[in-house]
Short mmCIF file of C-alpha atoms and ligand atoms in Angstrom, two decimals:
data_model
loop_
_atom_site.label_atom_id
_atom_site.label_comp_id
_atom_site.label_asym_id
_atom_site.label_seq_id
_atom_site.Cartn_x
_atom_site.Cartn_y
_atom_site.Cartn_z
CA UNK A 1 133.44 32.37 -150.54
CA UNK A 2 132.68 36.03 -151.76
CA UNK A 3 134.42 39.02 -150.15
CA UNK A 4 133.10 40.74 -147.42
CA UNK A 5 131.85 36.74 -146.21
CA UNK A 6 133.59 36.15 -142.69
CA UNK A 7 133.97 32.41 -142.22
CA UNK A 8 134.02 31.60 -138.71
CA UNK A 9 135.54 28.43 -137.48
CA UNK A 10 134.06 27.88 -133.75
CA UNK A 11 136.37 25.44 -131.35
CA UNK A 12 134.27 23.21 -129.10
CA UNK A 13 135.23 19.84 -127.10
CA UNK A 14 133.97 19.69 -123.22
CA UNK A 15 130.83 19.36 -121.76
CA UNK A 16 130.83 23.45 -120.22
CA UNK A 17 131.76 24.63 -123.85
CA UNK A 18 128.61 23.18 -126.01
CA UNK A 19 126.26 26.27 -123.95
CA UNK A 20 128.84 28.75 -124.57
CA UNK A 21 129.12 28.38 -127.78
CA UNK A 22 125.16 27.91 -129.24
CA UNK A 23 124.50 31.16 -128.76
CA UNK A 24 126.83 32.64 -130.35
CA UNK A 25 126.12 30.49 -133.47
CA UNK A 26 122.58 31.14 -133.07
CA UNK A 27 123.24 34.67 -132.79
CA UNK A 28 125.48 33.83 -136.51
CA UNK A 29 122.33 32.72 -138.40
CA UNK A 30 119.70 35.45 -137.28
CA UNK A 31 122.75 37.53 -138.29
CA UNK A 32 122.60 36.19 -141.93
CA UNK A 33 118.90 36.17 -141.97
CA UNK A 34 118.57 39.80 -141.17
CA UNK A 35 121.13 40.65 -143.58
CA UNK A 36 119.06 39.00 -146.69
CA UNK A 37 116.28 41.46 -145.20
CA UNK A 38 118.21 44.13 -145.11
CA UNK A 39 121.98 44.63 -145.01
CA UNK A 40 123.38 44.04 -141.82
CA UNK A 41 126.57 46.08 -141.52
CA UNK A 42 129.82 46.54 -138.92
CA UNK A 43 129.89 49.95 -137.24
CA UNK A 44 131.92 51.36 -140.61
CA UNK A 45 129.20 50.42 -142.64
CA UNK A 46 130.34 47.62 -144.87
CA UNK A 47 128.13 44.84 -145.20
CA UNK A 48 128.90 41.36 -144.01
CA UNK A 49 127.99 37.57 -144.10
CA UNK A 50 128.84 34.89 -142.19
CA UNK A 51 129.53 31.41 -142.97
CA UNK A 52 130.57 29.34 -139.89
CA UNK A 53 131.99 25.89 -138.77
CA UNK A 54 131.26 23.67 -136.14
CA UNK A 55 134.53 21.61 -135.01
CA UNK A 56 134.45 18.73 -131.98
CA UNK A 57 137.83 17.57 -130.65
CA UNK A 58 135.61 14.86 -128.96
CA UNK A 59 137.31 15.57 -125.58
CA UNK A 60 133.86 14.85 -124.08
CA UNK A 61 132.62 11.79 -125.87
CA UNK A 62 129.99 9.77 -123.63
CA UNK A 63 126.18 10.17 -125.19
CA UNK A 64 125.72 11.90 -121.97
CA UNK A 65 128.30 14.56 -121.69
CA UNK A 66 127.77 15.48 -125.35
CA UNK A 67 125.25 14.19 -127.74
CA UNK A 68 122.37 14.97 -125.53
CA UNK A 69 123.40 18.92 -125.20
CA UNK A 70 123.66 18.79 -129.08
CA UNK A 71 120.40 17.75 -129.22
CA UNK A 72 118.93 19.71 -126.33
CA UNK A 73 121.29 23.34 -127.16
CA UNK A 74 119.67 22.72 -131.12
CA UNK A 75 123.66 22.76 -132.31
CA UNK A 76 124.53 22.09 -135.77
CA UNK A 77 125.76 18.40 -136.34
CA UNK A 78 129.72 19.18 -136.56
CA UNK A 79 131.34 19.93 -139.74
CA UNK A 80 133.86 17.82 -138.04
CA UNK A 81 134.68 15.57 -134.95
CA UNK A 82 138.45 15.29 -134.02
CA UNK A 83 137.95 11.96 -131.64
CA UNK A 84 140.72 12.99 -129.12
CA UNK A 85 138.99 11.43 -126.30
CA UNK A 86 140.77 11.17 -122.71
CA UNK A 87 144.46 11.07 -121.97
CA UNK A 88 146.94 12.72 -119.76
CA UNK A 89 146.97 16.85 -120.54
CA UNK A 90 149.72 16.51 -123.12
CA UNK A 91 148.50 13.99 -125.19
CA UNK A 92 145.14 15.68 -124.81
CA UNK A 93 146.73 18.60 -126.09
CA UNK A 94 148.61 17.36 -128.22
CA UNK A 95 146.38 15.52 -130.43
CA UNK A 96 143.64 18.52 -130.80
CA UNK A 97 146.80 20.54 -131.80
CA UNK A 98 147.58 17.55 -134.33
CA UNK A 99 144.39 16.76 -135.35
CA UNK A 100 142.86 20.45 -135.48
CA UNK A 101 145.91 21.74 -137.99
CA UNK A 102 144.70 19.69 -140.92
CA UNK A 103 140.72 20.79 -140.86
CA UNK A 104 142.29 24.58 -140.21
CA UNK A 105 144.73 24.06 -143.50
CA UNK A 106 141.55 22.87 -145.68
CA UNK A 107 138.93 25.35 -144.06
CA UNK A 108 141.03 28.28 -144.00
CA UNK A 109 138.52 30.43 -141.66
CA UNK A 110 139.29 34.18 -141.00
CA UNK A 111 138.58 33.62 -137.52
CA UNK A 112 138.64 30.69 -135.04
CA UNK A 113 136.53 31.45 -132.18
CA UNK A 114 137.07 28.96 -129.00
CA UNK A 115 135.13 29.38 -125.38
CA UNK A 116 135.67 28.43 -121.59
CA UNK A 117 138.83 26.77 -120.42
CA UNK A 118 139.06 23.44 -120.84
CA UNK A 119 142.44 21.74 -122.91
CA UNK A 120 140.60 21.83 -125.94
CA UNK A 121 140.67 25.49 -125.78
CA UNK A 122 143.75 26.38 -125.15
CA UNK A 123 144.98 23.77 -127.87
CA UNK A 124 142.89 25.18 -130.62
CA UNK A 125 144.05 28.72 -129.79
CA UNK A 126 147.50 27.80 -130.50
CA UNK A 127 146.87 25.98 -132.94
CA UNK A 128 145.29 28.39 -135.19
CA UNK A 129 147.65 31.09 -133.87
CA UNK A 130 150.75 29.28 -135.30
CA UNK A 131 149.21 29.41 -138.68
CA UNK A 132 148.53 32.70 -138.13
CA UNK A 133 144.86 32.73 -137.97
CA UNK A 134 143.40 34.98 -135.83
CA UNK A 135 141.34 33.58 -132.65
CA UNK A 136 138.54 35.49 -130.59
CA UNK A 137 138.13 33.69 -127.08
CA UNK A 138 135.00 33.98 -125.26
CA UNK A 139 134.68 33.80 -121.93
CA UNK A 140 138.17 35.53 -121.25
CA UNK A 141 139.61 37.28 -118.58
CA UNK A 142 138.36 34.99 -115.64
CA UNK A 143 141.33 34.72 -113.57
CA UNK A 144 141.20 32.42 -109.69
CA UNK A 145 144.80 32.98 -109.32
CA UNK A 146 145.66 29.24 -108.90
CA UNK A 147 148.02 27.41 -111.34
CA UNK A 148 147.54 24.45 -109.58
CA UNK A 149 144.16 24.48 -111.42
CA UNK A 150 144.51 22.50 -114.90
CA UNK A 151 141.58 25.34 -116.56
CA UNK A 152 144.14 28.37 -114.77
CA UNK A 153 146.27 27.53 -117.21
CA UNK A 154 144.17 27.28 -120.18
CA UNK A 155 142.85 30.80 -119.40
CA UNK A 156 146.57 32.29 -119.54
CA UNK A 157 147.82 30.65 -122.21
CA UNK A 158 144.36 31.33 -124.27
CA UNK A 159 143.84 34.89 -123.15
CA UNK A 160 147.74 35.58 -124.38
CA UNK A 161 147.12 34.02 -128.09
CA UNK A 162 143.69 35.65 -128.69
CA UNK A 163 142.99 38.65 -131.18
CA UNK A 164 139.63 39.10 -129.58
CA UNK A 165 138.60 38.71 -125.60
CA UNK A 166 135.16 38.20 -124.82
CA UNK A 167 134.76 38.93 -121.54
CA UNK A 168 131.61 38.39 -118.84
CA UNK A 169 131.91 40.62 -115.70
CA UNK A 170 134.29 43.82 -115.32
CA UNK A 171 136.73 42.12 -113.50
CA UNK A 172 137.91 40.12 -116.41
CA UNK A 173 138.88 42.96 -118.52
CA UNK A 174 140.99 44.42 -115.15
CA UNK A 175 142.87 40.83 -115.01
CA UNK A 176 143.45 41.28 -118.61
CA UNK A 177 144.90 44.76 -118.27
CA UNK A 178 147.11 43.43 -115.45
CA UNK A 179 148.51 41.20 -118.31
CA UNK A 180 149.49 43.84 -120.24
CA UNK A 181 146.58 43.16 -123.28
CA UNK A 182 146.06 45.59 -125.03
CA UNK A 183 142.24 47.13 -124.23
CA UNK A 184 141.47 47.77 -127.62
CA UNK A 185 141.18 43.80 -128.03
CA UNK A 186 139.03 43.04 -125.12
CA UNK A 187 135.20 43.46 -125.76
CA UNK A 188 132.79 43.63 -122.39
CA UNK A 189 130.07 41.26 -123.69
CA UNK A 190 128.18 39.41 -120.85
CA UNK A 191 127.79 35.53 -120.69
CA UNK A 192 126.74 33.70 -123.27
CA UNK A 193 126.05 30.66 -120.81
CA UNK A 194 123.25 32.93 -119.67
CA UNK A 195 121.99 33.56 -123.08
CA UNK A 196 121.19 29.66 -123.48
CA UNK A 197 119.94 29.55 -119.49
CA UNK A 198 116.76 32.38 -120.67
CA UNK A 199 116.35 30.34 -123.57
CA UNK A 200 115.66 26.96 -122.34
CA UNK A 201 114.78 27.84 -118.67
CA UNK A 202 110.55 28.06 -119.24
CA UNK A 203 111.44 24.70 -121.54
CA UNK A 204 113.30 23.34 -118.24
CA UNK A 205 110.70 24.42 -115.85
CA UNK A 206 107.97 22.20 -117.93
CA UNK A 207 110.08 18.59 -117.38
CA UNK A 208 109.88 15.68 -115.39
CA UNK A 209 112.92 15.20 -114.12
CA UNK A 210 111.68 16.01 -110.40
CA UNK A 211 108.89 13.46 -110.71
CA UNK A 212 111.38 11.06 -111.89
CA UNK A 213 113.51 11.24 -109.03
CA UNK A 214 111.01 11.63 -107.03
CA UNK A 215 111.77 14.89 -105.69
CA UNK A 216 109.69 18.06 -104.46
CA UNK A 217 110.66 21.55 -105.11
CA UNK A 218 112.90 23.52 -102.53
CA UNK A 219 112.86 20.13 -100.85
CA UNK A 220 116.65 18.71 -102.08
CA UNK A 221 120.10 20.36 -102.40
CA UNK A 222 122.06 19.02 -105.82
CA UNK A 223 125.49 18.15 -106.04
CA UNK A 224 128.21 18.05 -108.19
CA UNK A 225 131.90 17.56 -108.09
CA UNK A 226 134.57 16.33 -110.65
CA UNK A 227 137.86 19.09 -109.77
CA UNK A 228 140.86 17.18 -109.70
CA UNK A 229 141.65 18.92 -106.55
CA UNK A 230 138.33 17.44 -104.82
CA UNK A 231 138.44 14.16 -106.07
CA UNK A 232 141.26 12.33 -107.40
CA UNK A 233 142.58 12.15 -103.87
CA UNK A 234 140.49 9.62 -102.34
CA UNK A 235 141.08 10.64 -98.32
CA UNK A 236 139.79 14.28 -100.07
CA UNK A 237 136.92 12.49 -101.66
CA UNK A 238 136.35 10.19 -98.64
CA UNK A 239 135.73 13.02 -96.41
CA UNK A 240 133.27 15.12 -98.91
CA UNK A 241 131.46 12.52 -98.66
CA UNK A 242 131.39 11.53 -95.26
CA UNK A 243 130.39 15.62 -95.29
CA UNK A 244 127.66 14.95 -97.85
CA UNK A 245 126.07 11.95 -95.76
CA UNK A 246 125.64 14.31 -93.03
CA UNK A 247 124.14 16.93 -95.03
CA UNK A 248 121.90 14.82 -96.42
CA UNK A 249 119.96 13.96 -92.77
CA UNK A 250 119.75 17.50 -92.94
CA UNK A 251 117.90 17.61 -96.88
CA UNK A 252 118.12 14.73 -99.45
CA UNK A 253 120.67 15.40 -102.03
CA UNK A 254 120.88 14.36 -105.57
CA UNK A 255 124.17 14.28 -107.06
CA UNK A 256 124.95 13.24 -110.77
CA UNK A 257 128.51 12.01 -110.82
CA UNK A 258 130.85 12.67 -113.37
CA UNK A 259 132.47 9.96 -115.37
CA UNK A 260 135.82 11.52 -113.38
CA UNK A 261 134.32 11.11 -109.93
CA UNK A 262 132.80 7.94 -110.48
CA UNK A 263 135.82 6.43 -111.49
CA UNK A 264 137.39 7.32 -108.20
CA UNK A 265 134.10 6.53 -105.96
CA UNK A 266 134.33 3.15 -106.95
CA UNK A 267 137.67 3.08 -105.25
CA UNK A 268 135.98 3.68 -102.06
CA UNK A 269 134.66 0.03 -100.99
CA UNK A 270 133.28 1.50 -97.91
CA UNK A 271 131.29 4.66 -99.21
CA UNK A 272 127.92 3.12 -101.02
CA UNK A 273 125.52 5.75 -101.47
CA UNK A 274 122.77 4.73 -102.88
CA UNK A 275 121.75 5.05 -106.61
CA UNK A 276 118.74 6.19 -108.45
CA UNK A 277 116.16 3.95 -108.44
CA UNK A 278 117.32 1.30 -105.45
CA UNK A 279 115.05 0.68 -102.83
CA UNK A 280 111.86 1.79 -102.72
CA UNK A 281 111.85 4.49 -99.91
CA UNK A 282 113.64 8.41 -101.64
CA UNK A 283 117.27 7.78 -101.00
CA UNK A 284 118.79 10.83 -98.38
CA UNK A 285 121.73 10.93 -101.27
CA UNK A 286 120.75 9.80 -104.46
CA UNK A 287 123.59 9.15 -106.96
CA UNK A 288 122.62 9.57 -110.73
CA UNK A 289 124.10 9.54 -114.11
CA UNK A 290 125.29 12.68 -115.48
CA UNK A 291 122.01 14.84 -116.43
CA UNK A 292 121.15 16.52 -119.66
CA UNK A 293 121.09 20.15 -119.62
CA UNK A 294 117.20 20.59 -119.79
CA UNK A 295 117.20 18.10 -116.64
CA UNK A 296 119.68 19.67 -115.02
CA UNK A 297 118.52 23.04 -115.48
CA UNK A 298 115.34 21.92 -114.02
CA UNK A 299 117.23 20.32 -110.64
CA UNK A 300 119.26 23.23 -110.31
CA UNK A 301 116.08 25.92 -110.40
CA UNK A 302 114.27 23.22 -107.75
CA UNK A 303 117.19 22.84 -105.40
CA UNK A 304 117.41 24.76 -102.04
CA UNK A 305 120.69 24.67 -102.37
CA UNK A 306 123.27 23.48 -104.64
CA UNK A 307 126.94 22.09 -103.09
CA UNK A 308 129.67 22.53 -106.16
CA UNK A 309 132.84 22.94 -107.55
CA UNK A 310 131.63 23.27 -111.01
CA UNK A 311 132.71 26.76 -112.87
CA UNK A 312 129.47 27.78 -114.95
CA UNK A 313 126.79 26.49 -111.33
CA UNK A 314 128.21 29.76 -109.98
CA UNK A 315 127.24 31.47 -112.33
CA UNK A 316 123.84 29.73 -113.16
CA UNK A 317 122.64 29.22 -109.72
CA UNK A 318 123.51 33.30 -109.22
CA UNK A 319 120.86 34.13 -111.96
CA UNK A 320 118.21 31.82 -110.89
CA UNK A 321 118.55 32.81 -106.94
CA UNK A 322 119.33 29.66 -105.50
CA UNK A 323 122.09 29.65 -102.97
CA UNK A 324 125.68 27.79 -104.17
CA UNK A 325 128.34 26.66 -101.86
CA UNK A 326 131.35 25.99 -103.88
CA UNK A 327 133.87 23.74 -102.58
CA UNK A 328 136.93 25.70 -103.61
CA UNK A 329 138.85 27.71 -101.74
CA UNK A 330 139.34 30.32 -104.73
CA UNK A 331 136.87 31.34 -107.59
CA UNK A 332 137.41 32.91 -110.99
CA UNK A 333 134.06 34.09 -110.66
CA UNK A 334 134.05 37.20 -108.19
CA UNK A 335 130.63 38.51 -109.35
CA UNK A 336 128.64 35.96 -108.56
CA UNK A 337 129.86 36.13 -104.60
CA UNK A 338 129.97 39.94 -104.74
CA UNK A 339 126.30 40.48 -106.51
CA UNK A 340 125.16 36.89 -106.59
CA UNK A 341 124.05 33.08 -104.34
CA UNK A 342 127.46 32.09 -104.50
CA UNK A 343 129.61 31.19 -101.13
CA UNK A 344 133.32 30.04 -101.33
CA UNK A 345 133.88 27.21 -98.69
CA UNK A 346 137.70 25.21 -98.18
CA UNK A 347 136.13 21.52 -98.79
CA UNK A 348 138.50 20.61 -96.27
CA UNK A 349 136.64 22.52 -93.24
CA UNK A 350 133.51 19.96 -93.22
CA UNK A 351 132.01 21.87 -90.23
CA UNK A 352 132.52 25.15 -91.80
CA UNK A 353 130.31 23.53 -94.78
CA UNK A 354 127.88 22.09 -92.30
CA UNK A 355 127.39 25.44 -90.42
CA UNK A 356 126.90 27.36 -93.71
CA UNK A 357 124.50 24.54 -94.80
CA UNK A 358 122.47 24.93 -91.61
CA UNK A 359 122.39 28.90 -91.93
CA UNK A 360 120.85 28.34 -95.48
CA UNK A 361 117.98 25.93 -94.16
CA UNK A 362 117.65 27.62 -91.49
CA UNK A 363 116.85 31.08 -93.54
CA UNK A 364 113.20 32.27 -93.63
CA UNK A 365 113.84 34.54 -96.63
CA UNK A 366 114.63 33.26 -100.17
CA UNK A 367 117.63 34.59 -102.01
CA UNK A 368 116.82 36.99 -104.78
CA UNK A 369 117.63 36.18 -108.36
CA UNK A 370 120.72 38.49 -109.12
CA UNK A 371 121.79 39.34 -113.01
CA UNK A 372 125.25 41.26 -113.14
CA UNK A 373 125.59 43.45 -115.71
CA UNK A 374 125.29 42.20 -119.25
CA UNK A 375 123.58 38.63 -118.41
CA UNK A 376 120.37 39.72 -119.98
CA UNK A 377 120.06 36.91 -122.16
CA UNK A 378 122.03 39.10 -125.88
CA UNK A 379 125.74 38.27 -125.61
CA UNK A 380 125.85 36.32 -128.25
CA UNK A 381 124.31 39.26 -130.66
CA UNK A 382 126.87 41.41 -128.84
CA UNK A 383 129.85 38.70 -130.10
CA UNK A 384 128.53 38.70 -133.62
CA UNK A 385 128.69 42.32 -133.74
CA UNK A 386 132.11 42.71 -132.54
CA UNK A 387 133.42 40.32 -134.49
CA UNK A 388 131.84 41.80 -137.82
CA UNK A 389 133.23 45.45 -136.52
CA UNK A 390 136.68 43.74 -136.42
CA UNK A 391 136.45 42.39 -139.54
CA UNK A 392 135.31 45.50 -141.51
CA UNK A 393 138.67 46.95 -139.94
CA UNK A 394 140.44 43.94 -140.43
CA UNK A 395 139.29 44.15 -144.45
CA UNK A 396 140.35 47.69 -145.11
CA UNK A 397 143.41 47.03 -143.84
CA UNK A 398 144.06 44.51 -145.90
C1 UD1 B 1 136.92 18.79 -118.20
C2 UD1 B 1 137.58 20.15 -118.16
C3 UD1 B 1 136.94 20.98 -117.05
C4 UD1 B 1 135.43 21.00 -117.15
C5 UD1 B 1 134.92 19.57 -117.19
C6 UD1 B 1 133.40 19.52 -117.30
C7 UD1 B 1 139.97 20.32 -118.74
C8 UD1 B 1 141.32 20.42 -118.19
N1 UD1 B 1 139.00 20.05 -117.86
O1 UD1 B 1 137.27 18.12 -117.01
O2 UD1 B 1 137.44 22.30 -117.15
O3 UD1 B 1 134.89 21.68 -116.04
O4 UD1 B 1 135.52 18.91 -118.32
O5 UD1 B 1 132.91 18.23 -117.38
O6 UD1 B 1 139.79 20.45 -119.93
N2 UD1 B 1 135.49 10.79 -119.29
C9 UD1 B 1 134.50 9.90 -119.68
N3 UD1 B 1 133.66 10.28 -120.69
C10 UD1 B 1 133.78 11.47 -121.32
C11 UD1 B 1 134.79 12.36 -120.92
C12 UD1 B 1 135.62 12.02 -119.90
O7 UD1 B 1 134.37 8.83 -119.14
O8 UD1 B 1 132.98 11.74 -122.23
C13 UD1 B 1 136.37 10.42 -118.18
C14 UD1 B 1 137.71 9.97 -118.66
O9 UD1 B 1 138.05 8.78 -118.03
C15 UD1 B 1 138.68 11.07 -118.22
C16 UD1 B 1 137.91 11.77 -117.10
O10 UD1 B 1 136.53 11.52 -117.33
O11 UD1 B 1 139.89 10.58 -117.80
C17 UD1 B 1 138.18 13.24 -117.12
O12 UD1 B 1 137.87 13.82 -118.39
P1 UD1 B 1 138.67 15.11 -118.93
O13 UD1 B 1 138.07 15.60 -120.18
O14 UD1 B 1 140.11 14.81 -118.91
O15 UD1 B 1 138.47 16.18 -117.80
P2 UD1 B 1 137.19 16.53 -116.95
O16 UD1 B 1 137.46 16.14 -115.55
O17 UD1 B 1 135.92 16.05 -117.59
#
């Protein structure tokens, strides 16, 4: 690899990661196209290339929590796929950190670049960090203040290892500051989620995943829960449901259970909602596989409401104006309650979620499409940019 090349290694292994990180890779190549054109430069001047990396720990490994957002985001086919598949969080861990050190010995990168929160994140960060290999984390900064939460954790830990923060809203780079990082590290980017939302939203818009399911537009709400904290408890899970039952005489819902939650709904002999495609009249809640993104994209846009405890829905569902009641009694995600759709709810209050519910339907005016500052469809460019800043630094230091 010639000097002044910047080989990036990029960190990805969950489901909520694969969106985060196309665009900056995306973002990588027009990058290295417009510098054949003409000589694209950090702010100092010096040219640079990229070469970049594509790792999988394989945390997420069903066809339909990974392969089809491969196909769908246009991602590179790995460079390689680490198979750590499901476990407890320490062997999780563990084996990214095991498996990871090997393919960072041979690959050498100047930079490993890892997104979001899940344990493959905060694994690859320290990883690379205890070979000394710098790591820029995007998506930093988010803070709900509850350790309780497996992805709190990953935030900390990541946030404290990384070279370079990424961050989406203001409020991240105040948590950061709290922490004592240095500001000089911490880049105010936007959300690169966002960036792959514009791209494939008109795409979205033109599928048939409504007529599939046999649903009309504004005329369902769409569900989704998998947080430990909502259903590995089944009296917890029990009584969501019992909730969602009685939201659904209200509107029909649609809820694609994750591999997590449909583990533990099984356990509930008495709770049979019924699944896609039984019956011939539309189900009032209609249980699905897990959706690709272009499908769920589509839902999510369609939905007059969308019931949660999903991270990145806040955030979507903010930017395409449909209202989001997340089942959480904490967020990481301020901005999308102060500017955006988004309403916290205690899951455990089921007639605080049915009132809220009700207010919704009952609303003549729609809720207005809200983009906080920076979600304008470039934070990937504004990634690549930083990071070939830092490394024109990094280089003249050397
Ligand atoms: C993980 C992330 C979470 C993210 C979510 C999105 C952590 C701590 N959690 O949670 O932040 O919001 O992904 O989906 O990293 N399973 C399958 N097939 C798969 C993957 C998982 O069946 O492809 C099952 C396994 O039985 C596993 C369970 O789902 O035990 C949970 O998977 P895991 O990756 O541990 O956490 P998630 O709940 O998916």
């Amino acid at each position: 690899m010639s000097r002044g090349t910047l080989h990036l290694l990029h960190v990805c292994g969950a489901r909520p990661n694969f969106m985060k990180v196309a665009p900056v890779m995306a973002a990588v190549e027009t990058w290295n196209a417009r510098s054949q054109a003409t000589t694209a430069v950090g702010s100092s001047g010096a040219p640079v290339r990229f070469a970049q990396t594509l790792v999988h720990t394989g945390q997420h490994y069903d066809a339909g929590l990974s392969d089809v957002f491969f196909r769908q985001l246009g991602l590179p086919e790995p460079g390689y796929h680490l198979g750590v598949g499901s476990g407890s969080h320490a062997a999780q861990t563990a084996h990214v950190l095991e498996r990871l050190e090997p393919v960072l010995l041979q690959e050498r990168p100047h930079l490993v670049v890892v997104v979001g929160d899940v344990n493959s994140t905060v694994a690859a960060a320290l990883c690379a960090t205890k070979l000394g290999i710098p790591v820029a984390h995007v998506e930093a900064g988010l803070r709900s203040g509850d350790r309780g939460m497996p992805e709190e954790l990953n935030r900390l830990l990541t946030d404290q290892l990384a070279d370079l923060l990424f961050t989406t809203e203001r409020g991240a780079g105040e948590n950061l500051a709290r922490e004592g990082i240095d500001a000089a590290k911490v880049h105010f980017v936007g959300n690169t989620m966002i960036d792959t939302l514009e791209r494939l939203l008109p795409q979205a818009r033109g599928g048939e995943a409504l007529e599939r399911l046999r649903l009309s537009a504004r005329g369902y709400g769409l569900v989704t829960l998998h947080r430990p904290s909502n259903v590995d408890d089944a009296a917890r899970l029990e009584a969501l449901v019992v909730a969602l039952r009685r939201i659904a005489e209200q509107v029909p819902l649609v809820w694609p259970v994750h591999p997590r939650t449909r583990a533990r709904l099984g356990e509930l002999q008495q709770v049979e909602p019924q699944q896609a495609g039984s019956g011939s009249a539309a189900p009032r809640l209609l249980l699905t596989e897990p959706l690709g993104y272009l499908d769920f994209l589509q839902l999510m846009d369609g939905a007059r409401l969308v019931l949660t405890d999903s991270g990145g829905i806040q955030e979507e569902t903010t930017v395409l104006g449909v209202p989001c009641l997340t089942l959480r009694t904490t967020t990481e995600r301020p901005v999308t309650i102060t500017e955006g759709t988004n309403h916290l709810i205690d899951p455990a209050d089921a007639d605080a979620v049915l009132q809220i519910v009700e207010r919704i339907l009952g609303r003549e005016e729609d809720y207005i499409p809200c983009r906080p500052a920076l979600w304008d469809g470039h934070a990937g460019e504004r990634v690549v940019q930083a990071i070939a800043d830092w490394f024109t630094i990094h280089e003249q230091r050397r």
